[in-house]
Amino acid sequence: AQSVTQLGSHVSVSEGALVLLRCNYSSSVPPYLFWYVQYPNQGLQLLLKYTTGATLVKGINGFEAEFKKSETSFHLTKPSAHMSDAAEYFCAVSPSGNTGKLIFGQGTTLQVKP
Amino acid sequence: SQTIHQWPATLVQPVGSPLSLECTVEGTSNPNLYWYRQAAGRGLQLLFYSVGIGQISSEVPQNLSASRPQDRQFILSSKKLLLSDSGFYLCAWKGGNTQYFGPGTRLTVL
């Protein structure tokens, strides 16, 4: 069965510091991988996704993620954190098939300190 | 462009009362549709998905049900709410290989 593990339920960084949110997955087939962001009491917004092709994926708000097949990882990074980046971040993997179901990690809450 | 709506935005219901949450999608046809629940301090749990009108797949046994009476309408229901049904309910549609989420409904069962 496919699964997603996000290391660290809470991550705290200072404004301007590097953001690194970790995501590891297990999948028996080449997966589609996603990062979503959720602000309080809002739905999930797509940050970026990997399907095929270039393994370094750039998303919105200056975020990027790199698909590393050998490490089964899809870590999310941003060079310089802004206060507005404080939110909950979810990594997800999509099993193959037309249903398009997503399997989510448990989420990581990012705190940005001034 | 495509948009997804959910209502109500918030709902407070007593235990044992019925529930109906509605999700509609605009700007696309025959989308895959999904209902998720996000309980406090927990991740997202897929409840139901639908690949077409009248086609519902249940992921987790519980006292909730879903229906898809029209192509772009997805309804989540319950005959009798439990305290454990409290949470944030999210509807999503699938465009290409990506799911796009609605704004959510915050349900509190007292």
PDB file of N, CA, C and O in Angstrom, chain B residues 41-105:
ATOM      1  N   GLY B  41      -6.416  18.219  14.654  1.00  0.00           N
ATOM      2  CA  GLY B  41      -5.128  17.607  14.935  1.00  0.00           C
ATOM      3  C   GLY B  41      -4.807  16.387  14.104  1.00  0.00           C
ATOM      4  O   GLY B  41      -3.835  15.689  14.373  1.00  0.00           O
ATOM      5  N   ARG B  42      -5.606  16.149  13.076  1.00  0.00           N
ATOM      6  CA  ARG B  42      -5.384  14.968  12.241  1.00  0.00           C
ATOM      7  C   ARG B  42      -5.291  15.371  10.780  1.00  0.00           C
ATOM      8  O   ARG B  42      -5.648  16.476  10.404  1.00  0.00           O
ATOM      9  N   GLY B  43      -4.812  14.469   9.988  1.00  0.00           N
ATOM     10  CA  GLY B  43      -4.684  14.762   8.564  1.00  0.00           C
ATOM     11  C   GLY B  43      -6.008  14.637   7.840  1.00  0.00           C
ATOM     12  O   GLY B  43      -7.072  14.622   8.450  1.00  0.00           O
ATOM     13  N   LEU B  44      -5.932  14.540   6.539  1.00  0.00           N
ATOM     14  CA  LEU B  44      -7.135  14.448   5.719  1.00  0.00           C
ATOM     15  C   LEU B  44      -7.495  12.994   5.474  1.00  0.00           C
ATOM     16  O   LEU B  44      -6.648  12.190   5.090  1.00  0.00           O
ATOM     17  N   GLN B  45      -8.749  12.706   5.675  1.00  0.00           N
ATOM     18  CA  GLN B  45      -9.258  11.353   5.473  1.00  0.00           C
ATOM     19  C   GLN B  45     -10.246  11.370   4.316  1.00  0.00           C
ATOM     20  O   GLN B  45     -11.233  12.103   4.355  1.00  0.00           O
ATOM     21  N   LEU B  46      -9.977  10.570   3.294  1.00  0.00           N
ATOM     22  CA  LEU B  46     -10.901  10.466   2.163  1.00  0.00           C
ATOM     23  C   LEU B  46     -12.128   9.684   2.604  1.00  0.00           C
ATOM     24  O   LEU B  46     -12.015   8.566   3.119  1.00  0.00           O
ATOM     25  N   LEU B  47     -13.298  10.278   2.417  1.00  0.00           N
ATOM     26  CA  LEU B  47     -14.543   9.638   2.810  1.00  0.00           C
ATOM     27  C   LEU B  47     -15.222   8.954   1.622  1.00  0.00           C
ATOM     28  O   LEU B  47     -15.584   7.782   1.699  1.00  0.00           O
ATOM     29  N   PHE B  48     -15.426   9.701   0.552  1.00  0.00           N
ATOM     30  CA  PHE B  48     -16.108   9.190  -0.627  1.00  0.00           C
ATOM     31  C   PHE B  48     -15.479   9.793  -1.870  1.00  0.00           C
ATOM     32  O   PHE B  48     -14.925  10.872  -1.834  1.00  0.00           O
ATOM     33  N   TYR B  49     -15.617   9.064  -2.967  1.00  0.00           N
ATOM     34  CA  TYR B  49     -15.289   9.662  -4.255  1.00  0.00           C
ATOM     35  C   TYR B  49     -16.278   9.162  -5.289  1.00  0.00           C
ATOM     36  O   TYR B  49     -16.922   8.123  -5.111  1.00  0.00           O
ATOM     37  N   SER B  50     -16.378   9.950  -6.361  1.00  0.00           N
ATOM     38  CA  SER B  50     -17.346   9.644  -7.407  1.00  0.00           C
ATOM     39  C   SER B  50     -16.723   9.932  -8.770  1.00  0.00           C
ATOM     40  O   SER B  50     -16.154  10.993  -8.985  1.00  0.00           O
ATOM     41  N   VAL B  51     -16.860   8.966  -9.672  1.00  0.00           N
ATOM     42  CA  VAL B  51     -16.332   9.153 -11.030  1.00  0.00           C
ATOM     43  C   VAL B  51     -17.446   9.504 -12.009  1.00  0.00           C
ATOM     44  O   VAL B  51     -17.174   9.708 -13.200  1.00  0.00           O
ATOM     45  N   GLY B  52     -18.697   9.572 -11.527  1.00  0.00           N
ATOM     46  CA  GLY B  52     -19.791   9.938 -12.418  1.00  0.00           C
ATOM     47  C   GLY B  52     -21.104   9.973 -11.664  1.00  0.00           C
ATOM     48  O   GLY B  52     -21.186   9.575 -10.487  1.00  0.00           O
ATOM     49  N   ILE B  53     -22.157  10.449 -12.330  1.00  0.00           N
ATOM     50  CA  ILE B  53     -23.478  10.557 -11.723  1.00  0.00           C
ATOM     51  C   ILE B  53     -23.911   9.207 -11.165  1.00  0.00           C
ATOM     52  O   ILE B  53     -23.845   8.189 -11.855  1.00  0.00           O
ATOM     53  N   GLY B  54     -24.334   9.221  -9.913  1.00  0.00           N
ATOM     54  CA  GLY B  54     -24.840   8.011  -9.282  1.00  0.00           C
ATOM     55  C   GLY B  54     -23.781   7.003  -8.893  1.00  0.00           C
ATOM     56  O   GLY B  54     -24.102   5.946  -8.348  1.00  0.00           O
ATOM     57  N   GLN B  55     -22.510   7.289  -9.161  1.00  0.00           N
ATOM     58  CA  GLN B  55     -21.423   6.362  -8.854  1.00  0.00           C
ATOM     59  C   GLN B  55     -20.664   6.866  -7.632  1.00  0.00           C
ATOM     60  O   GLN B  55     -19.974   7.879  -7.704  1.00  0.00           O
ATOM     61  N   ILE B  56     -20.817   6.154  -6.521  1.00  0.00           N
ATOM     62  CA  ILE B  56     -20.205   6.556  -5.262  1.00  0.00           C
ATOM     63  C   ILE B  56     -19.378   5.401  -4.721  1.00  0.00           C
ATOM     64  O   ILE B  56     -19.860   4.260  -4.658  1.00  0.00           O
ATOM     65  N   SER B  57     -18.160   5.706  -4.315  1.00  0.00           N
ATOM     66  CA  SER B  57     -17.307   4.717  -3.649  1.00  0.00           C
ATOM     67  C   SER B  57     -17.010   5.225  -2.253  1.00  0.00           C
ATOM     68  O   SER B  57     -16.649   6.387  -2.071  1.00  0.00           O
ATOM     69  N   SER B  58     -17.189   4.344  -1.286  1.00  0.00           N
ATOM     70  CA  SER B  58     -16.964   4.697   0.110  1.00  0.00           C
ATOM     71  C   SER B  58     -15.612   4.167   0.555  1.00  0.00           C
ATOM     72  O   SER B  58     -15.277   3.012   0.281  1.00  0.00           O
ATOM     73  N   GLU B  59     -14.860   5.031   1.209  1.00  0.00           N
ATOM     74  CA  GLU B  59     -13.533   4.642   1.655  1.00  0.00           C
ATOM     75  C   GLU B  59     -13.512   4.178   3.101  1.00  0.00           C
ATOM     76  O   GLU B  59     -12.682   3.375   3.495  1.00  0.00           O
ATOM     77  N   VAL B  60     -14.408   4.728   3.916  1.00  0.00           N
ATOM     78  CA  VAL B  60     -14.384   4.436   5.345  1.00  0.00           C
ATOM     79  C   VAL B  60     -15.807   4.165   5.810  1.00  0.00           C
ATOM     80  O   VAL B  60     -16.684   4.989   5.604  1.00  0.00           O
ATOM     81  N   PRO B  61     -16.044   3.021   6.441  1.00  0.00           N
ATOM     82  CA  PRO B  61     -17.400   2.748   6.941  1.00  0.00           C
ATOM     83  C   PRO B  61     -17.753   3.693   8.083  1.00  0.00           C
ATOM     84  O   PRO B  61     -16.972   3.893   8.990  1.00  0.00           O
ATOM     85  N   GLN B  62     -18.914   4.281   8.017  1.00  0.00           N
ATOM     86  CA  GLN B  62     -19.328   5.235   9.042  1.00  0.00           C
ATOM     87  C   GLN B  62     -20.792   5.571   8.811  1.00  0.00           C
ATOM     88  O   GLN B  62     -21.424   5.019   7.918  1.00  0.00           O
ATOM     89  N   ASN B  63     -21.305   6.512   9.566  1.00  0.00           N
ATOM     90  CA  ASN B  63     -22.720   6.853   9.429  1.00  0.00           C
ATOM     91  C   ASN B  63     -22.953   7.970   8.435  1.00  0.00           C
ATOM     92  O   ASN B  63     -24.007   8.603   8.450  1.00  0.00           O
ATOM     93  N   LEU B  64     -22.002   8.228   7.571  1.00  0.00           N
ATOM     94  CA  LEU B  64     -22.173   9.225   6.533  1.00  0.00           C
ATOM     95  C   LEU B  64     -22.465   8.539   5.210  1.00  0.00           C
ATOM     96  O   LEU B  64     -22.086   7.371   5.009  1.00  0.00           O
ATOM     97  N   SER B  65     -23.099   9.269   4.309  1.00  0.00           N
ATOM     98  CA  SER B  65     -23.339   8.771   2.955  1.00  0.00           C
ATOM     99  C   SER B  65     -23.128   9.915   1.987  1.00  0.00           C
ATOM    100  O   SER B  65     -23.075  11.090   2.383  1.00  0.00           O
ATOM    101  N   ALA B  66     -22.963   9.583   0.720  1.00  0.00           N
ATOM    102  CA  ALA B  66     -22.764  10.601  -0.308  1.00  0.00           C
ATOM    103  C   ALA B  66     -23.642  10.284  -1.498  1.00  0.00           C
ATOM    104  O   ALA B  66     -23.991   9.121  -1.739  1.00  0.00           O
ATOM    105  N   SER B  67     -23.988  11.328  -2.219  1.00  0.00           N
ATOM    106  CA  SER B  67     -24.772  11.152  -3.438  1.00  0.00           C
ATOM    107  C   SER B  67     -24.303  12.149  -4.481  1.00  0.00           C
ATOM    108  O   SER B  67     -23.749  13.210  -4.160  1.00  0.00           O
ATOM    109  N   ARG B  68     -24.535  11.788  -5.726  1.00  0.00           N
ATOM    110  CA  ARG B  68     -24.175  12.663  -6.834  1.00  0.00           C
ATOM    111  C   ARG B  68     -25.374  12.698  -7.783  1.00  0.00           C
ATOM    112  O   ARG B  68     -25.424  11.951  -8.761  1.00  0.00           O
ATOM    113  N   PRO B  69     -26.320  13.562  -7.470  1.00  0.00           N
ATOM    114  CA  PRO B  69     -27.535  13.594  -8.288  1.00  0.00           C
ATOM    115  C   PRO B  69     -27.362  14.270  -9.643  1.00  0.00           C
ATOM    116  O   PRO B  69     -28.117  13.984 -10.579  1.00  0.00           O
ATOM    117  N   GLN B  70     -26.378  15.139  -9.753  1.00  0.00           N
ATOM    118  CA  GLN B  70     -26.087  15.809 -11.014  1.00  0.00           C
ATOM    119  C   GLN B  70     -24.585  15.743 -11.279  1.00  0.00           C
ATOM    120  O   GLN B  70     -23.795  15.477 -10.370  1.00  0.00           O
ATOM    121  N   ASP B  71     -24.221  16.027 -12.509  1.00  0.00           N
ATOM    122  CA  ASP B  71     -22.828  15.869 -12.935  1.00  0.00           C
ATOM    123  C   ASP B  71     -21.851  16.645 -12.061  1.00  0.00           C
ATOM    124  O   ASP B  71     -20.769  16.152 -11.735  1.00  0.00           O
ATOM    125  N   ARG B  72     -22.240  17.848 -11.652  1.00  0.00           N
ATOM    126  CA  ARG B  72     -21.304  18.707 -10.932  1.00  0.00           C
ATOM    127  C   ARG B  72     -21.760  19.002  -9.510  1.00  0.00           C
ATOM    128  O   ARG B  72     -21.391  20.019  -8.934  1.00  0.00           O
ATOM    129  N   GLN B  73     -22.565  18.101  -8.950  1.00  0.00           N
ATOM    130  CA  GLN B  73     -23.061  18.273  -7.593  1.00  0.00           C
ATOM    131  C   GLN B  73     -22.759  17.037  -6.778  1.00  0.00           C
ATOM    132  O   GLN B  73     -23.027  15.911  -7.194  1.00  0.00           O
ATOM    133  N   PHE B  74     -22.208  17.256  -5.586  1.00  0.00           N
ATOM    134  CA  PHE B  74     -21.822  16.160  -4.716  1.00  0.00           C
ATOM    135  C   PHE B  74     -22.323  16.497  -3.327  1.00  0.00           C
ATOM    136  O   PHE B  74     -22.033  17.577  -2.808  1.00  0.00           O
ATOM    137  N   ILE B  75     -23.086  15.597  -2.731  1.00  0.00           N
ATOM    138  CA  ILE B  75     -23.730  15.875  -1.459  1.00  0.00           C
ATOM    139  C   ILE B  75     -23.277  14.863  -0.413  1.00  0.00           C
ATOM    140  O   ILE B  75     -23.206  13.657  -0.694  1.00  0.00           O
ATOM    141  N   LEU B  76     -22.972  15.357   0.758  1.00  0.00           N
ATOM    142  CA  LEU B  76     -22.601  14.511   1.893  1.00  0.00           C
ATOM    143  C   LEU B  76     -23.733  14.580   2.909  1.00  0.00           C
ATOM    144  O   LEU B  76     -24.183  15.675   3.263  1.00  0.00           O
ATOM    145  N   SER B  77     -24.174  13.420   3.368  1.00  0.00           N
ATOM    146  CA  SER B  77     -25.349  13.385   4.239  1.00  0.00           C
ATOM    147  C   SER B  77     -25.137  12.460   5.428  1.00  0.00           C
ATOM    148  O   SER B  77     -24.272  11.584   5.417  1.00  0.00           O
ATOM    149  N   SER B  78     -25.992  12.688   6.419  1.00  0.00           N
ATOM    150  CA  SER B  78     -26.082  11.770   7.541  1.00  0.00           C
ATOM    151  C   SER B  78     -27.508  11.810   8.075  1.00  0.00           C
ATOM    152  O   SER B  78     -28.134  12.865   8.087  1.00  0.00           O
ATOM    153  N   LYS B  79     -27.997  10.694   8.520  1.00  0.00           N
ATOM    154  CA  LYS B  79     -29.338  10.660   9.112  1.00  0.00           C
ATOM    155  C   LYS B  79     -29.288  11.081  10.578  1.00  0.00           C
ATOM    156  O   LYS B  79     -30.205  11.725  11.085  1.00  0.00           O
ATOM    157  N   LYS B  80     -28.204  10.699  11.266  1.00  0.00           N
ATOM    158  CA  LYS B  80     -28.062  11.030  12.695  1.00  0.00           C
ATOM    159  C   LYS B  80     -26.598  11.310  12.995  1.00  0.00           C
ATOM    160  O   LYS B  80     -25.770  10.401  12.989  1.00  0.00           O
ATOM    161  N   LEU B  81     -26.298  12.561  13.297  1.00  0.00           N
ATOM    162  CA  LEU B  81     -24.919  12.943  13.550  1.00  0.00           C
ATOM    163  C   LEU B  81     -24.418  12.426  14.899  1.00  0.00           C
ATOM    164  O   LEU B  81     -25.158  12.359  15.885  1.00  0.00           O
ATOM    165  N   LEU B  82     -23.144  12.105  14.931  1.00  0.00           N
ATOM    166  CA  LEU B  82     -22.442  11.728  16.150  1.00  0.00           C
ATOM    167  C   LEU B  82     -21.458  12.836  16.522  1.00  0.00           C
ATOM    168  O   LEU B  82     -21.050  13.631  15.663  1.00  0.00           O
ATOM    169  N   LEU B  83     -21.048  12.856  17.772  1.00  0.00           N
ATOM    170  CA  LEU B  83     -20.032  13.832  18.190  1.00  0.00           C
ATOM    171  C   LEU B  83     -18.767  13.707  17.340  1.00  0.00           C
ATOM    172  O   LEU B  83     -18.138  14.703  16.997  1.00  0.00           O
ATOM    173  N   SER B  84     -18.441  12.475  17.009  1.00  0.00           N
ATOM    174  CA  SER B  84     -17.211  12.213  16.257  1.00  0.00           C
ATOM    175  C   SER B  84     -17.287  12.689  14.810  1.00  0.00           C
ATOM    176  O   SER B  84     -16.284  12.644  14.095  1.00  0.00           O
ATOM    177  N   ASP B  85     -18.444  13.151  14.369  1.00  0.00           N
ATOM    178  CA  ASP B  85     -18.565  13.679  13.013  1.00  0.00           C
ATOM    179  C   ASP B  85     -18.076  15.125  12.911  1.00  0.00           C
ATOM    180  O   ASP B  85     -17.964  15.678  11.813  1.00  0.00           O
ATOM    181  N   SER B  86     -17.779  15.736  14.034  1.00  0.00           N
ATOM    182  CA  SER B  86     -17.251  17.102  14.002  1.00  0.00           C
ATOM    183  C   SER B  86     -15.946  17.143  13.213  1.00  0.00           C
ATOM    184  O   SER B  86     -15.131  16.226  13.294  1.00  0.00           O
ATOM    185  N   GLY B  87     -15.762  18.225  12.464  1.00  0.00           N
ATOM    186  CA  GLY B  87     -14.533  18.357  11.697  1.00  0.00           C
ATOM    187  C   GLY B  87     -14.702  19.362  10.578  1.00  0.00           C
ATOM    188  O   GLY B  87     -15.721  20.046  10.468  1.00  0.00           O
ATOM    189  N   PHE B  88     -13.693  19.419   9.754  1.00  0.00           N
ATOM    190  CA  PHE B  88     -13.675  20.315   8.594  1.00  0.00           C
ATOM    191  C   PHE B  88     -13.815  19.431   7.368  1.00  0.00           C
ATOM    192  O   PHE B  88     -12.992  18.541   7.137  1.00  0.00           O
ATOM    193  N   TYR B  89     -14.877  19.667   6.611  1.00  0.00           N
ATOM    194  CA  TYR B  89     -15.190  18.824   5.465  1.00  0.00           C
ATOM    195  C   TYR B  89     -14.799  19.548   4.176  1.00  0.00           C
ATOM    196  O   TYR B  89     -15.216  20.676   3.934  1.00  0.00           O
ATOM    197  N   LEU B  90     -14.016  18.862   3.393  1.00  0.00           N
ATOM    198  CA  LEU B  90     -13.514  19.442   2.153  1.00  0.00           C
ATOM    199  C   LEU B  90     -13.980  18.632   0.965  1.00  0.00           C
ATOM    200  O   LEU B  90     -13.920  17.398   0.970  1.00  0.00           O
ATOM    201  N   CYS B  91     -14.426  19.339  -0.047  1.00  0.00           N
ATOM    202  CA  CYS B  91     -14.790  18.734  -1.320  1.00  0.00           C
ATOM    203  C   CYS B  91     -13.690  19.071  -2.323  1.00  0.00           C
ATOM    204  O   CYS B  91     -13.063  20.140  -2.237  1.00  0.00           O
ATOM    205  N   ALA B  92     -13.434  18.176  -3.226  1.00  0.00           N
ATOM    206  CA  ALA B  92     -12.409  18.418  -4.242  1.00  0.00           C
ATOM    207  C   ALA B  92     -12.869  17.853  -5.572  1.00  0.00           C
ATOM    208  O   ALA B  92     -13.676  16.920  -5.622  1.00  0.00           O
ATOM    209  N   TRP B  93     -12.347  18.423  -6.648  1.00  0.00           N
ATOM    210  CA  TRP B  93     -12.571  17.871  -7.984  1.00  0.00           C
ATOM    211  C   TRP B  93     -11.226  17.629  -8.633  1.00  0.00           C
ATOM    212  O   TRP B  93     -10.227  18.258  -8.300  1.00  0.00           O
ATOM    213  N   LYS B  94     -11.221  16.712  -9.577  1.00  0.00           N
ATOM    214  CA  LYS B  94      -9.966  16.331 -10.229  1.00  0.00           C
ATOM    215  C   LYS B  94      -9.956  16.886 -11.642  1.00  0.00           C
ATOM    216  O   LYS B  94     -10.826  16.582 -12.456  1.00  0.00           O
ATOM    217  N   GLY B  95      -8.943  17.707 -11.904  1.00  0.00           N
ATOM    218  CA  GLY B  95      -8.729  18.243 -13.233  1.00  0.00           C
ATOM    219  C   GLY B  95      -7.387  17.752 -13.743  1.00  0.00           C
ATOM    220  O   GLY B  95      -6.363  18.046 -13.135  1.00  0.00           O
ATOM    221  N   GLY B  96      -7.377  17.003 -14.818  1.00  0.00           N
ATOM    222  CA  GLY B  96      -6.134  16.397 -15.273  1.00  0.00           C
ATOM    223  C   GLY B  96      -5.660  15.412 -14.217  1.00  0.00           C
ATOM    224  O   GLY B  96      -6.379  14.482 -13.852  1.00  0.00           O
ATOM    225  N   ASN B  97      -4.456  15.608 -13.699  1.00  0.00           N
ATOM    226  CA  ASN B  97      -3.939  14.708 -12.666  1.00  0.00           C
ATOM    227  C   ASN B  97      -3.893  15.364 -11.303  1.00  0.00           C
ATOM    228  O   ASN B  97      -3.194  14.899 -10.401  1.00  0.00           O
ATOM    229  N   THR B  98      -4.645  16.456 -11.129  1.00  0.00           N
ATOM    230  CA  THR B  98      -4.555  17.256  -9.908  1.00  0.00           C
ATOM    231  C   THR B  98      -5.919  17.436  -9.269  1.00  0.00           C
ATOM    232  O   THR B  98      -6.912  17.644  -9.962  1.00  0.00           O
ATOM    233  N   GLN B  99      -5.952  17.382  -7.938  1.00  0.00           N
ATOM    234  CA  GLN B  99      -7.185  17.680  -7.217  1.00  0.00           C
ATOM    235  C   GLN B  99      -7.169  19.135  -6.749  1.00  0.00           C
ATOM    236  O   GLN B  99      -6.154  19.632  -6.273  1.00  0.00           O
ATOM    237  N   TYR B 100      -8.325  19.759  -6.896  1.00  0.00           N
ATOM    238  CA  TYR B 100      -8.510  21.143  -6.483  1.00  0.00           C
ATOM    239  C   TYR B 100      -9.613  21.182  -5.438  1.00  0.00           C
ATOM    240  O   TYR B 100     -10.670  20.581  -5.622  1.00  0.00           O
ATOM    241  N   PHE B 101      -9.340  21.916  -4.367  1.00  0.00           N
ATOM    242  CA  PHE B 101     -10.207  21.854  -3.201  1.00  0.00           C
ATOM    243  C   PHE B 101     -11.112  23.061  -3.069  1.00  0.00           C
ATOM    244  O   PHE B 101     -10.752  24.177  -3.457  1.00  0.00           O
ATOM    245  N   GLY B 102     -12.273  22.815  -2.473  1.00  0.00           N
ATOM    246  CA  GLY B 102     -13.182  23.883  -2.136  1.00  0.00           C
ATOM    247  C   GLY B 102     -12.781  24.548  -0.833  1.00  0.00           C
ATOM    248  O   GLY B 102     -11.813  24.147  -0.187  1.00  0.00           O
ATOM    249  N   PRO B 103     -13.567  25.538  -0.412  1.00  0.00           N
ATOM    250  CA  PRO B 103     -13.219  26.303   0.798  1.00  0.00           C
ATOM    251  C   PRO B 103     -13.516  25.576   2.100  1.00  0.00           C
ATOM    252  O   PRO B 103     -13.045  25.994   3.150  1.00  0.00           O
ATOM    253  N   GLY B 104     -14.309  24.504   2.039  1.00  0.00           N
ATOM    254  CA  GLY B 104     -14.550  23.715   3.245  1.00  0.00           C
ATOM    255  C   GLY B 104     -15.777  24.126   4.026  1.00  0.00           C
ATOM    256  O   GLY B 104     -16.274  25.261   3.908  1.00  0.00           O
ATOM    257  N   THR B 105     -16.274  23.195   4.833  1.00  0.00           N
ATOM    258  CA  THR B 105     -17.372  23.427   5.772  1.00  0.00           C
ATOM    259  C   THR B 105     -16.920  22.983   7.149  1.00  0.00           C
ATOM    260  O   THR B 105     -16.500  21.844   7.332  1.00  0.00           O
TER     261      THR B 105
END
